[in-house]
PDB file of C-alpha atoms in Angstrom:
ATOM      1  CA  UNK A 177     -27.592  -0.456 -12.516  1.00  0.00           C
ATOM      2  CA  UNK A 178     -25.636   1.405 -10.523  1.00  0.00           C
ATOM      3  CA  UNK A 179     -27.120   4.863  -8.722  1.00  0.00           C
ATOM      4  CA  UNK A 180     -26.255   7.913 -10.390  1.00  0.00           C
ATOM      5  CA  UNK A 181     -26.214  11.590  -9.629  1.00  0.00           C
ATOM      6  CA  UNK A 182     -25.952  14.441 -11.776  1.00  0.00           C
ATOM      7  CA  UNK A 183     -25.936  18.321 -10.889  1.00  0.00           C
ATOM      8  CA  UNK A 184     -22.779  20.939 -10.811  1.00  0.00           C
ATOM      9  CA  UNK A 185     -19.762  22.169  -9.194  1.00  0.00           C
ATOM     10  CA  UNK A 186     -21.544  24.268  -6.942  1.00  0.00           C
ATOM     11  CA  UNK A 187     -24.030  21.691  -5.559  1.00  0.00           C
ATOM     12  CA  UNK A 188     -21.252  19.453  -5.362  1.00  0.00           C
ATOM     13  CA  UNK A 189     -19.321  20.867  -3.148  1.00  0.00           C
ATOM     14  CA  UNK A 190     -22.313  22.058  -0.852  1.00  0.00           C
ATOM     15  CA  UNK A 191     -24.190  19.477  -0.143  1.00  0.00           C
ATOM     16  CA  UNK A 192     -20.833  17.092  -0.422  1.00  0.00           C
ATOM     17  CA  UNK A 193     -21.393  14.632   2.355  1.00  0.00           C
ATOM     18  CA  UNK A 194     -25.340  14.356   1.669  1.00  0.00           C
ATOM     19  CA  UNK A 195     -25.130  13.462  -1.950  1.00  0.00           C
ATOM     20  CA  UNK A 196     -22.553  10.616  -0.869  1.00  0.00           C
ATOM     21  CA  UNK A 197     -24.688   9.386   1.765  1.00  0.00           C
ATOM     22  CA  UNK A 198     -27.658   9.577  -0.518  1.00  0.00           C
ATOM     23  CA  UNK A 199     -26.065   6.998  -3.305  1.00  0.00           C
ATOM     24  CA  UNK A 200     -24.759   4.889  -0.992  1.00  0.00           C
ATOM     25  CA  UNK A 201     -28.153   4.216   0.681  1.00  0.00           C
ATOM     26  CA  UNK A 202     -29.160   3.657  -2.404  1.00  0.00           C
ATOM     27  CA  UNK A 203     -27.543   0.406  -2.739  1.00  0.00           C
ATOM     28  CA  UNK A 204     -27.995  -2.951  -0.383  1.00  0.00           C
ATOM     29  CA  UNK A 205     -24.439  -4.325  -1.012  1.00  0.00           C
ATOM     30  CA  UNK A 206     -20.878  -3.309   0.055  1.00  0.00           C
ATOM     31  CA  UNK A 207     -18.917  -0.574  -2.015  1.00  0.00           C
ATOM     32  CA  UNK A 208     -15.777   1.148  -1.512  1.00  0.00           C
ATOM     33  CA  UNK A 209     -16.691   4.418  -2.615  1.00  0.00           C
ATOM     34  CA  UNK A 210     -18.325   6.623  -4.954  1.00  0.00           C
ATOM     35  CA  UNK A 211     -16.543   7.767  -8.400  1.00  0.00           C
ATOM     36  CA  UNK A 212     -17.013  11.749  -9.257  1.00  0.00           C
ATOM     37  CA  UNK A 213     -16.638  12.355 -13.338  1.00  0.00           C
ATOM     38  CA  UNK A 214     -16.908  15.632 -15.599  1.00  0.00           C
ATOM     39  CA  UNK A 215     -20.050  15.286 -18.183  1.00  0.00           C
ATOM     40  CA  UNK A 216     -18.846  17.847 -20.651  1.00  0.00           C
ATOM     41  CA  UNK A 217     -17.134  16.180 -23.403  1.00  0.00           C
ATOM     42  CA  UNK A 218     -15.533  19.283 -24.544  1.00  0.00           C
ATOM     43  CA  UNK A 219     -14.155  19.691 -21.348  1.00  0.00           C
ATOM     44  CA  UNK A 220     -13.400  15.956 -20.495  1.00  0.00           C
ATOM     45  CA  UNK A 221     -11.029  15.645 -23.965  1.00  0.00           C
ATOM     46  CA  UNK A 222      -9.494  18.444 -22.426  1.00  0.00           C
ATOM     47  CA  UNK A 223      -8.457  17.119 -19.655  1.00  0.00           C
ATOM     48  CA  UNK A 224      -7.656  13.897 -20.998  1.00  0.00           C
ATOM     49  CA  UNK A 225      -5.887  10.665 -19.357  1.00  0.00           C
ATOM     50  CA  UNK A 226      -2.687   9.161 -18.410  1.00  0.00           C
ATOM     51  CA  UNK A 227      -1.882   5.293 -18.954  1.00  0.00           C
ATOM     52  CA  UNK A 228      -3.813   4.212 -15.936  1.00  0.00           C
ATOM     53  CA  UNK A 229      -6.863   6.614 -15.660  1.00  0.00           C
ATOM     54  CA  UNK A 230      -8.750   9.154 -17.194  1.00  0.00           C
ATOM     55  CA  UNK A 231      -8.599  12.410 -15.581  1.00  0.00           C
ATOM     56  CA  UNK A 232     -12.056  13.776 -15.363  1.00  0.00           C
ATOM     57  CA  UNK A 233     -13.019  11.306 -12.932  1.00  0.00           C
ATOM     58  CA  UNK A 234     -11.447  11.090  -9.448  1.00  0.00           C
ATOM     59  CA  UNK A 235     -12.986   8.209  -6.690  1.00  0.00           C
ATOM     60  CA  UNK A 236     -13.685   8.809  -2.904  1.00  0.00           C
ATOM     61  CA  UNK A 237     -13.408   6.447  -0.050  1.00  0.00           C
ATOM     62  CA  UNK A 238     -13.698   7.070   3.131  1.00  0.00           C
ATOM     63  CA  UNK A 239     -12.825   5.144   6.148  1.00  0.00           C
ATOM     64  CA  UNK A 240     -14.788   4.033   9.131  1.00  0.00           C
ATOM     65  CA  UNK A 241     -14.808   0.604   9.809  1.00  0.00           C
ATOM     66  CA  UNK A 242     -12.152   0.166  12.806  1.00  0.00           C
ATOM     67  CA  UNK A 243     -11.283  -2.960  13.923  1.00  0.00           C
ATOM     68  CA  UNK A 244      -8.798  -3.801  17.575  1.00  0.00           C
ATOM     69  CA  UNK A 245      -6.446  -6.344  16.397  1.00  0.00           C
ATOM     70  CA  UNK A 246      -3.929  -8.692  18.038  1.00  0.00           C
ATOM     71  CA  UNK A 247      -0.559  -8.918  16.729  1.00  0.00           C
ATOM     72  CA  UNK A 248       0.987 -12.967  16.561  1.00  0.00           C
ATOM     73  CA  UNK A 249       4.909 -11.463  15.278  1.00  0.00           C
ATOM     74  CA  UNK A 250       6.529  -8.641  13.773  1.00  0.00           C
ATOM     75  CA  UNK A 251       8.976  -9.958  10.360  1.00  0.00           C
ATOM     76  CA  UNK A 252      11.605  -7.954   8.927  1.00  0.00           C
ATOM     77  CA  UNK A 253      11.254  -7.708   5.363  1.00  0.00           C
ATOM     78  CA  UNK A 254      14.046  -6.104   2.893  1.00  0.00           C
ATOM     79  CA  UNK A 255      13.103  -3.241   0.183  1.00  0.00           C
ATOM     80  CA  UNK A 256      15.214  -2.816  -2.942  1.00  0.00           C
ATOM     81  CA  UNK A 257      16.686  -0.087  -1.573  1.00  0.00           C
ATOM     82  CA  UNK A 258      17.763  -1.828   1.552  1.00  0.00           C
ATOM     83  CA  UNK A 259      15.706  -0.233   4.239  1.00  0.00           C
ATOM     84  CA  UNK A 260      13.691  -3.021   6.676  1.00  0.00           C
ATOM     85  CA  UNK A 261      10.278  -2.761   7.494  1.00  0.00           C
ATOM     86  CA  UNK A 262       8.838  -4.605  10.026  1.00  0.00           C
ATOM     87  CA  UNK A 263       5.394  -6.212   8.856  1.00  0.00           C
ATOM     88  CA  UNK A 264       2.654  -7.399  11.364  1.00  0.00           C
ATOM     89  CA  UNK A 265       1.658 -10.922  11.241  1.00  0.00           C
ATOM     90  CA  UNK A 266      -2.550 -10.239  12.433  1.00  0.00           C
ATOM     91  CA  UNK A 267      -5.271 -12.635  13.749  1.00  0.00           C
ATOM     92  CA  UNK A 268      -7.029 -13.168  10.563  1.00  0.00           C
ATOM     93  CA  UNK A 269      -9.707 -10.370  10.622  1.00  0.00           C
ATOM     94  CA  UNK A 270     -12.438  -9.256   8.155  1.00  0.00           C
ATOM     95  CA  UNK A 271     -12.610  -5.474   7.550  1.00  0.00           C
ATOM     96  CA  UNK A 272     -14.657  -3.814   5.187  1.00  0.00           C
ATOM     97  CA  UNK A 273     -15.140  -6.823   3.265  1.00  0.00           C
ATOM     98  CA  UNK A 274     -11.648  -8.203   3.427  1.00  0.00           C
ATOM     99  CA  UNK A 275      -9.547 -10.618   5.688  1.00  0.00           C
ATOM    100  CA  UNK A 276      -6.863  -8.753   6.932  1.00  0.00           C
ATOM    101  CA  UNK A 277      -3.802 -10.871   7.778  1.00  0.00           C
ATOM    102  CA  UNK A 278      -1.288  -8.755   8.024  1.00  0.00           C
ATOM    103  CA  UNK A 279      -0.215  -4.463   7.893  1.00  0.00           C
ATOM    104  CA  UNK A 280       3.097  -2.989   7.704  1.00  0.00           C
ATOM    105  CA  UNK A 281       4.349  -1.261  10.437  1.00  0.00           C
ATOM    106  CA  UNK A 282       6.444   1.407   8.510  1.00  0.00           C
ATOM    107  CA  UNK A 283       9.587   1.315  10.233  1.00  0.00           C
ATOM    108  CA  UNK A 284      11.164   0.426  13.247  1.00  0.00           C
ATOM    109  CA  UNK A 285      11.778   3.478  14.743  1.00  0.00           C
ATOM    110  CA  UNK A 286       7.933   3.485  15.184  1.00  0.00           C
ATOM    111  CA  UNK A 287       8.460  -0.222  16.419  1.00  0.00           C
ATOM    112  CA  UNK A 288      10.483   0.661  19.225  1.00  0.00           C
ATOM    113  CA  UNK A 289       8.746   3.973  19.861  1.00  0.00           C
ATOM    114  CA  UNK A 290       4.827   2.304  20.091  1.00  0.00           C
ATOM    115  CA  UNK A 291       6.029  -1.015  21.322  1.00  0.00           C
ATOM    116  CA  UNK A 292       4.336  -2.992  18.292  1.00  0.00           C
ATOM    117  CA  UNK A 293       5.271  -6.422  19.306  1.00  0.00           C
ATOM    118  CA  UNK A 294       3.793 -10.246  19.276  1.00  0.00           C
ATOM    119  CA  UNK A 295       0.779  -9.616  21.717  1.00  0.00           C
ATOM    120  CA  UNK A 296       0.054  -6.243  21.254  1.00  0.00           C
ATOM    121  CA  UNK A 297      -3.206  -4.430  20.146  1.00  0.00           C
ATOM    122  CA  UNK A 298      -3.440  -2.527  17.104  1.00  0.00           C
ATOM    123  CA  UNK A 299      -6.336  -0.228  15.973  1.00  0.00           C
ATOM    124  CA  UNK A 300      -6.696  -0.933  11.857  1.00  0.00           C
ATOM    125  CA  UNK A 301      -8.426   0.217   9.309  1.00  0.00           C
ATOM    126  CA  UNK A 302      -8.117  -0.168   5.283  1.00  0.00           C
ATOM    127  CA  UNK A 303      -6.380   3.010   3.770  1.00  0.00           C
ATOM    128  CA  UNK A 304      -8.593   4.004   0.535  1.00  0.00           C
ATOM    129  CA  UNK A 305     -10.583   0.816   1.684  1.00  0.00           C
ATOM    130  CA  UNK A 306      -7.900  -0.992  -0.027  1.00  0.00           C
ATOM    131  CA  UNK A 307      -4.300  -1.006   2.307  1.00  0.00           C
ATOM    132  CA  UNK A 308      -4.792  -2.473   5.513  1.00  0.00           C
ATOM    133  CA  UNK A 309      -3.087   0.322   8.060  1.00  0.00           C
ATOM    134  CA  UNK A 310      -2.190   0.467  11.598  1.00  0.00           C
ATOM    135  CA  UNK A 311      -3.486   3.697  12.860  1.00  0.00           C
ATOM    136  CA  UNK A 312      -2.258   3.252  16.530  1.00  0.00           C
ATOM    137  CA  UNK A 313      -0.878   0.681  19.311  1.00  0.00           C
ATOM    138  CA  UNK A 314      -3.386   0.419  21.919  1.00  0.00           C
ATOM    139  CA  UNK A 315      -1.533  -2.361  23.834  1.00  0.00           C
ATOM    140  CA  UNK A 316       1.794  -2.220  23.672  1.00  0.00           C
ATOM    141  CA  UNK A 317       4.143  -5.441  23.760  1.00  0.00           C
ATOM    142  CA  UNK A 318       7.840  -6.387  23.984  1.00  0.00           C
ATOM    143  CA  UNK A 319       9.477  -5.854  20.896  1.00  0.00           C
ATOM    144  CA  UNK A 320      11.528  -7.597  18.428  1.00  0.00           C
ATOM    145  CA  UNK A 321      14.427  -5.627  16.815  1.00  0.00           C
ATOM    146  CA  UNK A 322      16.502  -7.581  14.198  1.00  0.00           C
ATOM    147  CA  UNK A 323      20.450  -7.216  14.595  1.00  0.00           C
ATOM    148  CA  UNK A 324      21.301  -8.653  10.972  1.00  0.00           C
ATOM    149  CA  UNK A 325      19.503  -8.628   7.347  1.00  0.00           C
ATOM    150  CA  UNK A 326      16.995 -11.799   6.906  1.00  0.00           C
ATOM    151  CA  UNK A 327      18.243 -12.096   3.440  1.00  0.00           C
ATOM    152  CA  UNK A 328      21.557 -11.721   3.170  1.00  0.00           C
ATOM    153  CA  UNK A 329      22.910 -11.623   6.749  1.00  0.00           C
ATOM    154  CA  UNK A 330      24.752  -8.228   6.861  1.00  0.00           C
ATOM    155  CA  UNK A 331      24.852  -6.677  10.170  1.00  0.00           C
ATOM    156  CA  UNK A 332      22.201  -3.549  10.119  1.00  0.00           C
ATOM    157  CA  UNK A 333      22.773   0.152  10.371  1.00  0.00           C
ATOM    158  CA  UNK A 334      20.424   2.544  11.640  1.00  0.00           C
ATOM    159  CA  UNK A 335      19.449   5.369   9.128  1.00  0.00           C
ATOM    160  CA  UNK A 336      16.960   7.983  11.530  1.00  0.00           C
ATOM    161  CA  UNK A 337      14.204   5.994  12.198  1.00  0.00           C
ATOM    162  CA  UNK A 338      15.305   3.173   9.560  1.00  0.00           C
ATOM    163  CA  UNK A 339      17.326   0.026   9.504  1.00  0.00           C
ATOM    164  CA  UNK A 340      18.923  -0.231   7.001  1.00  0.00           C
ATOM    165  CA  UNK A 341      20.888  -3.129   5.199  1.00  0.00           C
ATOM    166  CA  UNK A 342      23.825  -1.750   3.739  1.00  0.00           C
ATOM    167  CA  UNK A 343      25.088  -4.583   1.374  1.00  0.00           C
ATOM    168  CA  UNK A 344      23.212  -2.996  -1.826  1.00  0.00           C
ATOM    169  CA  UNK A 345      25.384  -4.629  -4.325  1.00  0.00           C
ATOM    170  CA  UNK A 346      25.040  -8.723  -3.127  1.00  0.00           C
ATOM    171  CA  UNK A 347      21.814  -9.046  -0.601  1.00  0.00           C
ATOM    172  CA  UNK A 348      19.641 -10.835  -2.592  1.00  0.00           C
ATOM    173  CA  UNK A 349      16.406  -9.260  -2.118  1.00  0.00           C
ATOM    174  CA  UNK A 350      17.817  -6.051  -2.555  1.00  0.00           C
ATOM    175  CA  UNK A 351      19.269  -6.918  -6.315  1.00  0.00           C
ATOM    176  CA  UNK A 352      15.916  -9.384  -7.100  1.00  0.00           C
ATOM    177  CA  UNK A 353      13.937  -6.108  -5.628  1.00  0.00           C
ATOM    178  CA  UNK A 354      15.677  -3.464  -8.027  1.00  0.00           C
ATOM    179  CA  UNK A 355      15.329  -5.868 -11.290  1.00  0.00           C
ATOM    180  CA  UNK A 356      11.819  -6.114 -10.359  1.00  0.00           C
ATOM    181  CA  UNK A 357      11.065  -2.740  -9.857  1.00  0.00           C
ATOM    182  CA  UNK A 358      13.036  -2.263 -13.322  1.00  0.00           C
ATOM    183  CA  UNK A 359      10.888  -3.926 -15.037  1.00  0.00           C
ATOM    184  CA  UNK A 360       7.500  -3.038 -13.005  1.00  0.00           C
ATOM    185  CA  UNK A 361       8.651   0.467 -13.328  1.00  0.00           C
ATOM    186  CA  UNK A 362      10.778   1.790 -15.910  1.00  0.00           C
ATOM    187  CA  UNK A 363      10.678  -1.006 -18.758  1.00  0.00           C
ATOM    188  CA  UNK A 364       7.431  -1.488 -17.725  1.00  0.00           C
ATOM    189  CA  UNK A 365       8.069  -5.145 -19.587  1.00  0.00           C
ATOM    190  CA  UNK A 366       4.971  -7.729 -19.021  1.00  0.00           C
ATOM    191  CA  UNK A 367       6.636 -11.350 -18.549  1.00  0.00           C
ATOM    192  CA  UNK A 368       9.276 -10.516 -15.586  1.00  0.00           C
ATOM    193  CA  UNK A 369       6.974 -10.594 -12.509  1.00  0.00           C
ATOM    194  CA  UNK A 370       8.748 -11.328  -8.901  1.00  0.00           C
ATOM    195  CA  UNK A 371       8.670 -14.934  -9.528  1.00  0.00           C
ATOM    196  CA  UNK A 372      10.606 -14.715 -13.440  1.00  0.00           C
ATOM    197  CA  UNK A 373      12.897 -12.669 -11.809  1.00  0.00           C
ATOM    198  CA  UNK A 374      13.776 -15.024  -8.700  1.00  0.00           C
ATOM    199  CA  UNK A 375      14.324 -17.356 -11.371  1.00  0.00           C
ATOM    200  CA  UNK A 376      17.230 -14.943 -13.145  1.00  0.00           C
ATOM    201  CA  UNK A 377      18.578 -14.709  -9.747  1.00  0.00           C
ATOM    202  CA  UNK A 378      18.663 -18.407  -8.977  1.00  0.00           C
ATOM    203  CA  UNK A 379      20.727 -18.782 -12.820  1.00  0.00           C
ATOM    204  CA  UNK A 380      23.208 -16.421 -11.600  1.00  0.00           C
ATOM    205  CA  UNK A 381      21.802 -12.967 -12.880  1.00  0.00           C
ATOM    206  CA  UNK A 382      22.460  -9.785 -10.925  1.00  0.00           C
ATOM    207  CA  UNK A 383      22.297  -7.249 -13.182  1.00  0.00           C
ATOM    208  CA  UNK A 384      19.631  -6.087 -15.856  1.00  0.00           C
ATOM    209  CA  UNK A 385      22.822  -5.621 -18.532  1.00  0.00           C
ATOM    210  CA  UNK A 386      22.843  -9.333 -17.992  1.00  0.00           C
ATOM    211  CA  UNK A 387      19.582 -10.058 -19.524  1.00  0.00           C
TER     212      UNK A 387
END
C-alpha cells in the first residue's frame, strides 16, 4: 500500500516540502509525484469533476533529475496549423525512469538564436516528469534551417519566431493534422486515430464533410 498522509490546509501548506519528502522516503521504488485530495465528501461533491479528472485532487511533480545530452539532427515536423517545429533527434538517454530519444525544440527562432544543431549539448529534463524538455544549449552547433515544407514542399514563410508553411488547404500533414485533431478534439470520436485518418487521406479524403 501506498504511504498516506492526512492533516489540513494549514499544515499543508507549512510544512509543504517536508511532508513531500517524508512520503517519498517512504517508498524504495521510483514515483513521479505525490497526489493531494480533499477528504470531506460534502465538500469533494462540491467540487466535483470534469471528463478527465476529479477536481478535489490535484498531483505534484517536481523536477530534478538533469541530464547533458548530445544532439545527432534537428527534423522539421509540420503542425495542423502549419507552423514547423524543429524536433531533436537525442542519444538515447534514461531520465527519471524513461529513455529519452528525442525533445522538441519549440521553434526555430530559438534554433537559430541557441544554435541547437547536430552536435550540440542540451541540458534536459522531463516536464511534469512526463515531457522530455530542453531547458538550455550548453554547446552550441551549426544549425539546420529548412527552406521548404517536408510534407508538401511549399517554400516557408517566417511568422516572428515561426516558420510557417503557408499551403493550409493541400499540405498533407496539415489537412491529415486538422481531421485528426477533429476528431481527438471536438468529435471526440474513438476509431479515427492518426493512422485511420492517414488512411482517409490516402482514399482521397480532405475534408471531414467528406466522411
Amino acid at each position: 500500500q501506498l504511504p498516506i498522509w492526512l492533516g489540513d490546509i494549514n499544515t499543508l501548506t507549512t510544512q509543504f516540502e517536508k511532508i513531500v519528502t517524508d512520503i517519498l522516503a517512504t517508498v524504495d521504488f521510483d514515483v513521479d509525484g505525490v497526489v493531494f485530495e480533499v477528504t470531506n465528501e460534502s465538500l469533494k461533491t462540491q467540487m466535483g469533476a470534469n471528463r478527465k479528472f476529479h477536481r478535489w485532487q490535484i498531483a505534484f511533480k517536481e523536477n530534478k533529475d538533469k541530464a547533458q545530452v548530445k544532439v545527432l539532427s534537428v527534423t522539421p515536423q509540420v503542425g495542423r496549423t502549419g507552423k514547423i517545429t524543429p524536433v531533436a533527434e537525442l542519444e538515447p538517454t534514461l531520465l527519471s525512469g524513461a529513455t529519452i530519444v528525442r525533445a522538441t525544440g519549440h521553434h526555430y527562432g530559438l534554433v537559430k538564436e541557441q544554435g541547437l544543431g547536430a552536435g550540440s549539448i542540451i541540458e534536459l529534463t522531463r516536464s511534469g516528469l512526463v515531457i522530455p524538455k530542453i531547458n538550455k544549449v550548453l554547446k552550441s552547433a551549426a544549425v539546420d534551417i529548412p527552406d521548404h515544407c517536408p510534407s508538401c514542399g511549399e517554400k516557408l514563410q517566417w511568422e516572428s519566431d515561426f516558420l510557417m508553411c503557408v499551403n493550409h488547404a493541400i499540405c498533407p500533414a496539415q489537412v491529415i493534422g486538422k481531421m485528426a485533431y477533429f476528431f481527438k478534439i471536438l468529435a471526440n470520436n474513438d476509431g479515427f486515430g492518426i493512422a485511420t485518418i492517414k488512411k482517409l487521406y490516402e482514399h482521397g479524403i480532405r475534408k471531414i464533410s467528406q466522411i
